[in-house]
Coordinates of N, CA and C in Angstrom, one line a residue:
M1 N -5.6 22.1 3.3 CA -5.1 22.4 1.9 C -5.3 20.8 1.2
C2 N -4.6 20.2 1.9 CA -4.5 18.3 1.6 C -5.8 17.8 1.6
F3 N -6.6 18.0 2.7 CA -8.2 17.6 2.6 C -9.0 18.1 1.6
C4 N -8.7 19.4 0.9 CA -9.8 19.5 0.0 C -9.0 19.2 -1.6
L5 N -8.0 19.1 -1.7 CA -7.5 18.2 -2.7 C -7.5 16.9 -2.8
L6 N -7.3 16.2 -1.7 CA -8.1 14.9 -1.8 C -9.8 14.4 -1.8
A7 N -10.6 15.7 -1.4 CA -12.2 15.6 -2.1 C -12.4 16.0 -3.5
F8 N -11.1 16.6 -4.5 CA -11.5 17.5 -5.5 C -11.4 16.1 -6.0
F9 N -10.1 15.6 -5.8 CA -9.9 13.8 -6.8 C -11.1 13.1 -6.9
G10 N -11.5 13.4 -5.3 CA -12.8 12.1 -5.6 C -14.3 12.8 -6.0
F11 N -14.5 13.9 -6.3 CA -15.2 14.5 -7.2 C -15.2 13.9 -8.6
I12 N -13.7 14.6 -9.1 CA -13.5 14.0 -10.4 C -13.7 12.6 -10.7
A13 N -13.3 11.7 -9.8 CA -13.9 10.4 -10.1 C -15.4 10.1 -10.4
I14 N -16.1 10.7 -9.2 CA -17.7 10.3 -9.7 C -17.9 11.1 -10.9
A15 N -17.6 12.1 -11.0 CA -18.0 13.2 -12.3 C -17.3 12.1 -13.6
Q16 N -16.4 11.3 -13.5 CA -16.0 10.7 -15.0 C -16.6 9.4 -14.9
E17 N -17.1 8.9 -13.4 CA -17.8 7.8 -13.6 C -16.7 6.3 -13.6
R18 N -15.3 6.8 -13.0 CA -14.6 5.6 -12.8 C -15.2 5.4 -11.7
G19 N -14.4 4.3 -11.1 CA -14.6 3.3 -9.7 C -13.5 4.2 -9.1
F20 N -14.6 4.0 -8.1 CA -14.1 5.1 -6.7 C -14.3 4.1 -5.4
Q21 N -13.1 4.3 -4.5 CA -12.7 3.0 -3.5 C -12.1 4.1 -2.3
L22 N -12.6 3.7 -0.8 CA -12.4 4.3 0.4 C -11.2 2.8 0.6
W23 N -10.0 3.6 1.5 CA -9.6 2.4 1.6 C -8.8 2.9 3.7
N24 N -8.8 1.9 4.2 CA -8.8 2.4 5.8 C -7.4 1.3 6.5
Q25 N -6.8 1.5 6.8 CA -5.5 0.7 7.3 C -5.0 1.0 8.5
N26 N -4.7 0.0 9.4 CA -4.1 0.4 10.7 C -3.4 -0.6 11.1
N27 N -2.1 -0.1 11.9 CA -1.1 -1.0 12.2 C -0.2 -0.8 13.4
L28 N 0.2 -2.0 14.0 CA 1.0 -1.8 15.7 C 1.9 -2.6 15.5
E29 N 2.8 -2.0 15.5 CA 4.4 -2.0 15.8 C 5.3 -1.8 17.0
I30 N 5.7 -3.2 17.2 CA 6.7 -3.5 18.2 C 8.1 -3.2 18.2
N31 N 8.9 -2.3 19.1 CA 10.3 -2.9 18.5 C 11.0 -3.3 19.6
I32 N 11.4 -4.7 18.9 CA 11.9 -5.7 19.8 C 13.3 -5.2 20.8
N33 N 14.3 -4.8 19.8 CA 15.6 -3.8 20.0 C 15.8 -2.9 18.6
E34 N 16.9 -2.7 18.7 CA 17.6 -1.8 17.8 C 17.6 -2.2 16.1
K35 N 17.6 -3.7 16.1 CA 17.5 -4.0 15.3 C 16.5 -4.9 14.3
Y36 N 15.3 -5.3 15.6 CA 14.3 -6.7 15.1 C 12.9 -5.6 15.7
L37 N 11.8 -5.5 14.6 CA 10.3 -4.9 14.6 C 9.4 -6.3 14.4
I38 N 8.4 -6.0 15.2 CA 7.3 -7.0 14.9 C 6.1 -5.7 14.6
G39 N 5.5 -6.6 13.4 CA 4.0 -6.2 13.4 C 3.1 -6.4 13.1
A40 N 2.0 -6.0 13.3 CA 0.4 -6.5 12.9 C -0.4 -5.5 12.1
G41 N -1.1 -6.1 11.1 CA -2.2 -4.9 10.4 C -3.2 -5.6 9.9
E42 N -4.0 -4.9 9.7 CA -5.3 -4.7 8.9 C -6.2 -3.7 8.1
K43 N -6.4 -4.0 7.1 CA -7.3 -3.3 6.3 C -8.3 -3.9 5.4
V44 N -8.7 -2.5 5.1 CA -10.2 -2.4 4.4 C -10.4 -2.0 3.3
Q45 N -11.0 -2.5 2.2 CA -11.2 -1.4 1.2 C -12.6 -1.8 0.6
Y46 N -13.5 -0.6 0.3 CA -14.9 -0.2 0.1 C -15.1 0.3 -1.2
R47 N -15.8 -0.6 -1.9 CA -16.5 0.3 -3.5 C -17.4 1.1 -3.1
T48 N -17.8 2.4 -3.8 CA -18.8 3.2 -3.5 C -19.9 2.7 -4.5
E49 N -19.1 2.0 -5.9 CA -20.5 1.7 -6.9 C -21.0 0.6 -6.4
S50 N -20.7 -0.6 -5.8 CA -21.1 -1.6 -5.2 C -22.0 -1.7 -3.8
G51 N -21.4 -0.2 -3.1 CA -22.0 -0.1 -1.9 C -21.9 -1.1 -0.8
M52 N -20.2 -1.9 -1.1 CA -20.0 -3.4 -0.3 C -18.1 -3.6 -0.1
I53 N -17.8 -3.7 0.8 CA -16.4 -4.2 1.0 C -16.2 -5.1 0.2
S54 N -15.0 -4.7 -0.2 CA -14.7 -5.4 -1.7 C -13.6 -6.5 -1.1
M55 N -12.3 -6.0 -0.1 CA -11.2 -6.6 0.2 C -11.6 -6.4 1.7
K56 N -10.6 -7.2 2.6 CA -10.5 -7.0 3.9 C -9.1 -8.6 4.0
S57 N -8.3 -7.6 4.6 CA -6.9 -8.5 4.8 C -6.3 -8.1 6.4
G58 N -5.6 -9.3 7.0 CA -4.9 -9.1 8.2 C -3.4 -9.7 8.0
D59 N -2.6 -8.8 8.6 CA -0.9 -8.9 8.4 C -0.2 -9.2 9.5
L60 N 0.5 -10.0 9.4 CA 1.5 -10.0 10.7 C 3.2 -10.1 9.9
Y61 N 4.3 -9.0 10.7 CA 5.3 -8.9 10.0 C 6.5 -9.0 10.5
L62 N 7.7 -9.4 10.6 CA 8.9 -9.4 11.1 C 9.9 -8.5 10.3
R63 N 10.7 -7.2 10.9 CA 11.4 -6.9 9.9 C 12.6 -6.7 10.7
R64 N 13.6 -6.3 9.6 CA 15.2 -6.6 10.6 C 16.1 -5.2 10.0
K65 N 16.5 -4.7 10.6 CA 17.5 -3.5 10.3 C 18.6 -4.0 9.9
V66 N 19.1 -4.2 8.6 CA 20.9 -4.7 7.8 C 21.2 -3.2 8.3
L67 N 21.3 -2.4 7.6 CA 22.3 -0.9 7.8 C 20.9 0.0 8.2
P68 N 21.6 1.2 8.4 CA 20.9 2.2 8.5 C 19.6 2.4 7.4
W69 N 20.5 2.3 6.2 CA 19.6 2.6 4.9 C 19.3 1.1 4.2
F70 N 18.8 0.3 5.0 CA 18.5 -1.2 4.3 C 18.1 -2.2 5.7
D71 N 16.8 -2.3 4.8 CA 16.1 -3.1 6.0 C 15.3 -4.7 4.8
I72 N 15.3 -5.7 6.1 CA 14.6 -7.0 5.1 C 13.8 -7.1 6.0
G73 N 12.5 -8.6 5.5 CA 11.5 -8.9 6.4 C 10.7 -10.1 6.1
L74 N 10.1 -10.7 6.6 CA 9.0 -11.6 5.9 C 7.6 -11.3 6.5
A75 N 6.6 -11.6 6.2 CA 5.3 -11.6 6.0 C 4.2 -12.5 6.0
G76 N 3.5 -12.5 6.6 CA 2.5 -13.5 6.0 C 1.1 -12.4 6.0
R77 N 0.2 -12.6 5.0 CA -1.3 -12.1 5.3 C -2.4 -12.9 4.7
I78 N -3.6 -13.0 5.2 CA -4.8 -13.7 5.0 C -5.7 -12.7 4.2
I79 N -6.3 -12.5 3.3 CA -7.2 -11.6 2.7 C -8.6 -12.6 2.2
L80 N -9.7 -11.4 2.4 CA -10.8 -12.2 1.7 C -11.2 -11.3 1.0
L81 N -11.5 -11.8 -0.4 CA -11.8 -10.9 -1.4 C -13.6 -11.3 -2.0
N82 N -14.0 -10.1 -2.1 CA -15.5 -10.1 -1.9 C -16.0 -10.4 -3.6
N83 N -16.4 -11.6 -4.2 CA -16.5 -11.5 -5.5 C -18.4 -11.8 -5.9
Q84 N -19.0 -10.9 -5.0 CA -20.6 -10.8 -4.9 C -21.1 -11.9 -4.5
A85 N -20.6 -13.2 -4.9 CA -21.3 -14.6 -4.9 C -20.7 -15.1 -3.9
E86 N -19.7 -14.6 -3.6 CA -19.3 -15.6 -2.1 C -17.5 -15.2 -1.2
W87 N -16.8 -14.8 -0.4 CA -15.8 -14.6 -0.1 C -14.7 -15.6 -0.7
V88 N -13.9 -14.7 -1.3 CA -12.7 -15.9 -1.7 C -11.3 -15.5 -1.0
Q89 N -10.8 -16.7 -0.3 CA -9.5 -16.3 0.4 C -8.3 -16.6 -0.1
E90 N -7.4 -15.6 0.0 CA -6.2 -15.8 -0.4 C -5.0 -15.8 0.8
N91 N -4.2 -16.9 1.0 CA -3.4 -16.7 1.5 C -1.7 -16.2 1.1
R92 N -1.2 -15.1 1.8 CA -0.3 -14.5 1.0 C 1.2 -14.8 1.9
T93 N 2.2 -15.3 1.2 CA 3.8 -15.0 1.8 C 4.5 -14.4 1.2
M94 N 5.2 -13.3 1.9 CA 6.4 -12.6 1.2 C 7.3 -12.2 2.4
I95 N 8.5 -11.9 1.0 CA 9.6 -11.4 1.8 C 10.2 -9.9 0.9
Y96 N 10.3 -9.4 1.9 CA 10.7 -8.1 1.2 C 11.9 -7.6 1.9
G97 N 12.7 -6.4 0.7 CA 13.7 -5.3 1.2 C 13.4 -4.0 0.9
N98 N 14.1 -3.1 1.6 CA 13.8 -1.5 2.1 C 14.9 -1.1 1.4
L99 N 15.1 0.2 0.7 CA 16.5 1.1 0.4 C 15.8 2.4 1.1
K100 N 16.8 3.1 1.7 CA 16.3 4.6 2.1 C 17.4 5.3 1.9
K101 N 17.5 6.5 1.2 CA 18.2 7.7 1.2 C 17.7 9.1 1.6
N102 N 18.3 9.9 2.6 CA 18.1 10.9 2.8 C 18.8 12.0 2.2
M103 N 18.2 12.9 1.3 CA 19.3 14.2 0.9 C 18.7 15.5 1.1
G104 N 19.0 15.8 2.5 CA 18.6 17.4 2.8 C 16.8 17.3 3.4
Q105 N 15.9 17.9 2.9 CA 14.7 17.8 3.5 C 14.0 16.7 2.3
L106 N 14.5 15.6 1.1 CA 13.7 15.0 0.3 C 14.7 13.5 1.1
S107 N 13.5 12.6 1.0 CA 14.2 11.3 1.5 C 13.1 10.6 0.4
F108 N 13.8 9.6 0.1 CA 13.4 8.4 -1.0 C 13.6 7.4 -0.3
D109 N 12.3 6.1 -1.0 CA 12.6 4.6 -0.5 C 12.1 3.8 -1.8
L110 N 13.1 3.0 -2.2 CA 12.7 2.1 -2.5 C 12.4 0.5 -2.1
S111 N 11.0 0.0 -2.4 CA 10.9 -1.2 -1.9 C 10.7 -2.5 -2.7
N112 N 11.3 -3.4 -2.7 CA 10.6 -4.6 -3.4 C 10.3 -5.8 -2.5
R113 N 9.5 -6.3 -3.1 CA 8.7 -7.6 -2.7 C 8.4 -9.2 -3.3
V114 N 8.6 -10.2 -3.2 CA 8.1 -11.1 -3.9 C 7.3 -11.9 -2.8
E115 N 5.8 -12.5 -3.5 CA 4.7 -12.8 -2.9 C 4.2 -14.0 -4.0
Y116 N 4.1 -15.2 -2.9 CA 3.6 -16.0 -3.2 C 2.3 -16.4 -2.8
R117 N 1.0 -16.5 -3.7 CA -0.4 -16.3 -3.4 C -0.8 -17.3 -3.4
M118 N -1.8 -17.9 -2.6 CA -1.7 -19.3 -2.9 C -3.5 -19.4 -2.5
Y119 N -4.7 -19.7 -3.4 CA -5.8 -19.8 -3.3 C -6.4 -21.0 -3.3
K120 N -7.7 -21.1 -2.7 CA -8.4 -22.4 -2.8 C -9.0 -22.7 -4.2
V121 N -9.3 -21.6 -4.8 CA -10.4 -22.0 -5.9 C -9.6 -21.2 -7.3
L122 N -8.5 -20.5 -6.6 CA -7.3 -20.2 -8.5 C -6.2 -21.0 -8.1
N123 N -5.7 -20.2 -9.5 CA -4.3 -21.0 -9.6 C -3.6 -20.1 -8.5
D124 N -2.5 -20.7 -7.5 CA -1.6 -20.6 -7.2 C -0.5 -19.7 -8.1
H125 N 0.4 -18.8 -7.1 CA 1.5 -17.9 -8.3 C 1.8 -17.0 -7.5
F126 N 3.3 -16.8 -8.1 CA 4.5 -15.6 -7.4 C 3.9 -14.4 -8.3
R127 N 4.0 -13.5 -7.4 CA 4.2 -12.2 -8.2 C 5.5 -11.0 -7.1
H128 N 5.9 -10.2 -7.8 CA 6.5 -8.8 -7.7 C 6.4 -7.8 -7.4
R129 N 6.5 -6.9 -6.1 CA 5.8 -5.6 -5.8 C 6.7 -4.4 -5.6
H130 N 7.0 -3.5 -6.8 CA 8.1 -2.7 -6.4 C 7.3 -1.3 -6.1
M131 N 7.7 -0.9 -5.2 CA 7.1 0.9 -4.8 C 8.4 1.8 -4.8
F132 N 8.3 2.7 -5.2 CA 9.1 3.9 -5.1 C 8.7 5.1 -4.5
S133 N 9.1 5.8 -3.3 CA 8.5 6.8 -3.3 C 9.4 8.1 -2.6
A134 N 9.1 9.3 -2.9 CA 9.6 10.5 -2.3 C 9.1 11.2 -1.4
E135 N 9.8 11.8 -0.6 CA 8.9 12.6 0.5 C 9.3 13.5 1.2
T136 N 9.0 14.7 1.7 CA 9.7 16.0 1.5 C 8.9 16.9 2.8
C137 N 9.2 17.3 3.7 CA 9.0 18.4 4.9 C 8.8 20.0 4.2
P138 N 7.8 20.3 3.7 CA 7.5 21.4 3.2 C 8.2 22.6 3.7
F139 N 7.7 22.4 5.5 CA 8.2 23.9 6.4 C 8.8 23.0 7.4
S140 N 9.9 23.8 7.4 CA 11.3 23.7 8.3 C 11.0 23.5 9.7
K141 N 9.8 24.3 10.1 CA 9.2 24.3 11.7 C 8.0 23.1 11.7
A142 N 7.6 22.6 10.6 CA 6.7 21.6 11.2 C 7.3 20.1 10.8
S143 N 8.0 19.8 11.2 CA 8.4 18.4 10.8 C 7.9 17.6 11.2
W144 N 6.7 17.3 12.0 CA 5.7 16.6 12.1 C 4.9 16.5 11.0
F145 N 4.9 17.1 9.7 CA 4.2 17.3 8.3 C 5.2 16.8 7.6
S146 N 4.5 16.2 6.5 CA 5.2 16.0 5.5 C 4.3 15.4 4.1
L147 N 4.8 15.7 2.6 CA 4.1 15.2 1.3 C 4.9 14.4 0.9
Y148 N 4.1 13.4 0.1 CA 4.9 12.1 -0.4 C 4.2 12.2 -1.4
L149 N 5.1 11.4 -2.7 CA 4.6 11.0 -4.1 C 5.0 9.9 -4.3
S150 N 4.5 8.7 -4.6 CA 4.5 7.2 -5.1 C 4.1 6.6 -6.1
E151 N 4.7 5.5 -6.3 CA 4.6 4.7 -8.1 C 4.6 3.1 -7.1
E152 N 3.6 2.4 -7.7 CA 3.6 1.1 -7.2 C 3.0 0.3 -8.8
A153 N 4.4 -0.9 -8.8 CA 3.4 -2.0 -9.5 C 3.4 -3.2 -9.1
F154 N 2.6 -4.0 -9.7 CA 2.7 -5.4 -9.5 C 2.9 -6.5 -10.6
Y155 N 4.0 -7.2 -10.6 CA 4.5 -8.0 -11.8 C 4.0 -9.3 -11.6
L156 N 3.1 -10.3 -12.5 CA 2.8 -11.7 -12.6 C 4.4 -12.4 -12.9
L157 N 4.9 -13.1 -12.5 CA 6.2 -13.5 -12.6 C 5.6 -14.7 -14.3
E158 N 4.6 -15.6 -13.4 CA 4.2 -16.8 -14.2 C 4.1 -16.3 -15.8
E159 N 3.3 -15.0 -15.7 CA 2.6 -14.6 -17.0 C 3.5 -13.3 -17.5
N160 N 4.4 -13.3 -16.7 CA 5.6 -11.9 -17.5 C 4.8 -11.0 -18.0
K161 N 4.1 -10.2 -17.1 CA 3.0 -8.9 -17.5 C 2.5 -8.1 -16.0
F162 N 2.5 -6.9 -16.5 CA 2.1 -6.1 -15.0 C 0.8 -6.0 -15.1
H163 N 0.0 -6.6 -14.0 CA -1.0 -6.5 -13.9 C -2.0 -5.2 -12.9
L164 N -1.0 -4.8 -12.3 CA -1.6 -3.4 -11.6 C -0.8 -2.4 -11.6
V165 N -1.0 -1.1 -11.2 CA -0.4 -0.2 -11.0 C -0.7 0.7 -10.6
R166 N -0.3 1.5 -9.3 CA -0.7 2.7 -8.6 C -0.1 3.9 -8.7
L167 N -0.5 4.9 -8.6 CA 0.4 5.9 -8.3 C -0.1 6.9 -7.1
Y168 N 0.3 7.1 -6.4 CA -0.2 8.0 -5.0 C 0.4 9.2 -4.6
T169 N -0.4 10.4 -3.9 CA -0.1 11.6 -3.4 C -1.0 11.1 -2.2
G170 N -0.3 12.1 -1.6 CA -0.5 12.3 0.2 C 0.0 13.2 1.0
T171 N -0.4 13.1 2.2 CA 0.1 13.8 3.3 C 0.5 12.8 4.5
R172 N 1.6 12.9 5.1 CA 2.0 11.9 6.6 C 2.0 12.8 7.8
I173 N 1.3 12.7 8.8 CA 1.0 13.6 10.0 C 1.5 12.8 11.2
K174 N 3.1 13.2 11.6 CA 3.4 12.5 13.0 C 2.7 13.0 14.3
Y175 N 1.7 12.4 14.9 CA 1.4 13.4 16.3 C 2.2 13.2 17.3
S176 N 3.1 12.3 17.2 CA 4.1 12.0 18.3 C 5.5 11.3 17.6
K177 N 6.4 10.4 18.7 CA 7.1 9.3 17.9 C 6.5 8.3 17.3
S178 N 5.3 7.4 18.4 CA 4.9 6.5 18.2 C 3.2 6.4 17.1
V179 N 3.1 7.3 17.0 CA 1.7 7.8 16.0 C 1.9 8.7 15.1
E180 N 1.2 8.3 13.8 CA 1.5 8.7 12.6 C 0.0 8.4 11.9
M181 N 0.2 9.2 11.4 CA -1.5 9.0 10.4 C -1.1 9.5 8.4
K182 N -1.5 8.7 7.5 CA -1.3 9.1 6.2 C -3.1 9.3 5.6
L183 N -2.8 10.4 4.6 CA -4.3 10.4 3.9 C -3.5 10.7 2.7
Y184 N -4.5 10.2 1.7 CA -3.5 10.2 0.7 C -4.6 9.7 -0.6
Y185 N -4.4 10.3 -1.7 CA -5.1 9.4 -2.8 C -4.8 8.7 -3.9
V186 N -4.9 7.7 -4.4 CA -4.5 6.6 -5.3 C -5.2 6.6 -6.9
F187 N -4.2 6.7 -8.1 CA -4.9 6.5 -9.2 C -4.6 5.3 -9.6
E188 N -5.8 3.9 -9.9 CA -5.0 2.7 -9.4 C -5.9 2.2 -11.1
K189 N -4.9 1.8 -11.8 CA -5.1 0.7 -13.2 C -5.0 -0.6 -12.9
L190 N -6.0 -1.8 -13.2 CA -5.8 -2.6 -12.8 C -6.4 -3.6 -14.2
R191 N -5.1 -4.2 -14.5 CA -5.3 -5.0 -16.0 C -6.8 -6.3 -15.7
K192 N -7.5 -6.1 -16.8 CA -8.8 -7.7 -17.0 C -8.4 -7.9 -18.7
P193 N -8.8 -8.9 -18.6 CA -8.6 -10.1 -20.1 C -8.5 -8.8 -21.2
D194 N -9.4 -8.0 -21.3 CA -9.5 -7.2 -22.3 C -9.2 -5.6 -22.3
H195 N -9.0 -5.1 -21.1 CA -8.9 -3.7 -21.2 C -8.2 -3.3 -19.6
W196 N -8.2 -2.1 -19.2 CA -7.6 -2.1 -18.0 C -8.9 -1.2 -17.3
N197 N -8.9 -1.7 -15.8 CA -10.0 -1.0 -15.1 C -9.1 0.4 -14.6
T198 N -9.8 1.2 -14.0 CA -9.2 2.7 -13.6 C -10.2 2.9 -12.5
S199 N -9.5 3.5 -11.1 CA -10.5 3.4 -9.7 C -9.7 4.9 -9.4
D200 N -10.1 5.0 -8.6 CA -9.3 6.5 -7.4 C -9.8 6.2 -6.3
V201 N -9.2 6.2 -5.6 CA -9.2 5.7 -4.1 C -8.9 7.0 -3.4
I202 N -9.2 7.2 -2.3 CA -9.0 8.1 -0.9 C -8.5 7.0 0.2
G203 N -7.6 7.1 1.1 CA -6.8 6.0 1.8 C -6.8 7.0 3.1
L204 N -6.8 6.4 4.2 CA -6.4 6.7 5.2 C -5.8 5.9 6.4
N205 N -4.9 6.0 6.5 CA -4.1 4.7 7.2 C -3.7 5.7 8.6
M206 N -3.5 4.5 9.6 CA -3.2 4.7 11.2 C -1.8 3.6 11.7
K207 N -0.9 4.3 12.3 CA -0.1 3.4 12.5 C 0.7 4.1 13.9
I208 N 0.8 2.9 15.1 CA 1.2 2.7 16.2 C 2.4 2.4 16.3
G209 N 3.6 3.0 17.2 CA 4.7 2.0 17.5 C 5.0 2.0 18.8
L210 N 5.4 1.2 19.5 CA 5.6 0.9 20.8 C 6.9 0.6 21.1

């Protein structure tokens, strides 16, 4: 059912001639002890209208569990952006904090992150990222399967404005305690100088924990 729903969103995007993207993200995480976790990830974004990879990135991050419902972290990311003429590199440093709350079959996550984005050809700047998610296991005997909704917003601190917002819906499938997959749809709005670009996204994330 979830695969059919995501395919349906993809057909809507094509029919309305909006931008359409395919995302893939893969992460490997290692628990050092009960409090600390290190991880690495890579992500690729592909735009169907251009037939080209528009972005690829690599992450390294460290997370510390402060309380059962609160963790903090540091991360670094290298991003290559394809502007068709050349690849533009961004180096990004990030600090973040995550809050979690479980209420029966529902769980809520609130994440806030401050980024410093550094470029060779563009102006360096700070950005704030906010994300709120709600997740539930709809079947009591299938705890390995869950559905979630999320909203994500990016705010340019120097310019005092939002420039990127996303709405997510998808499913998380846990194959084991260490392997999980996310399949999801994203509705994305990106601010341009005189308008907002709209894109639809189908994404697949894989995560392995050790």
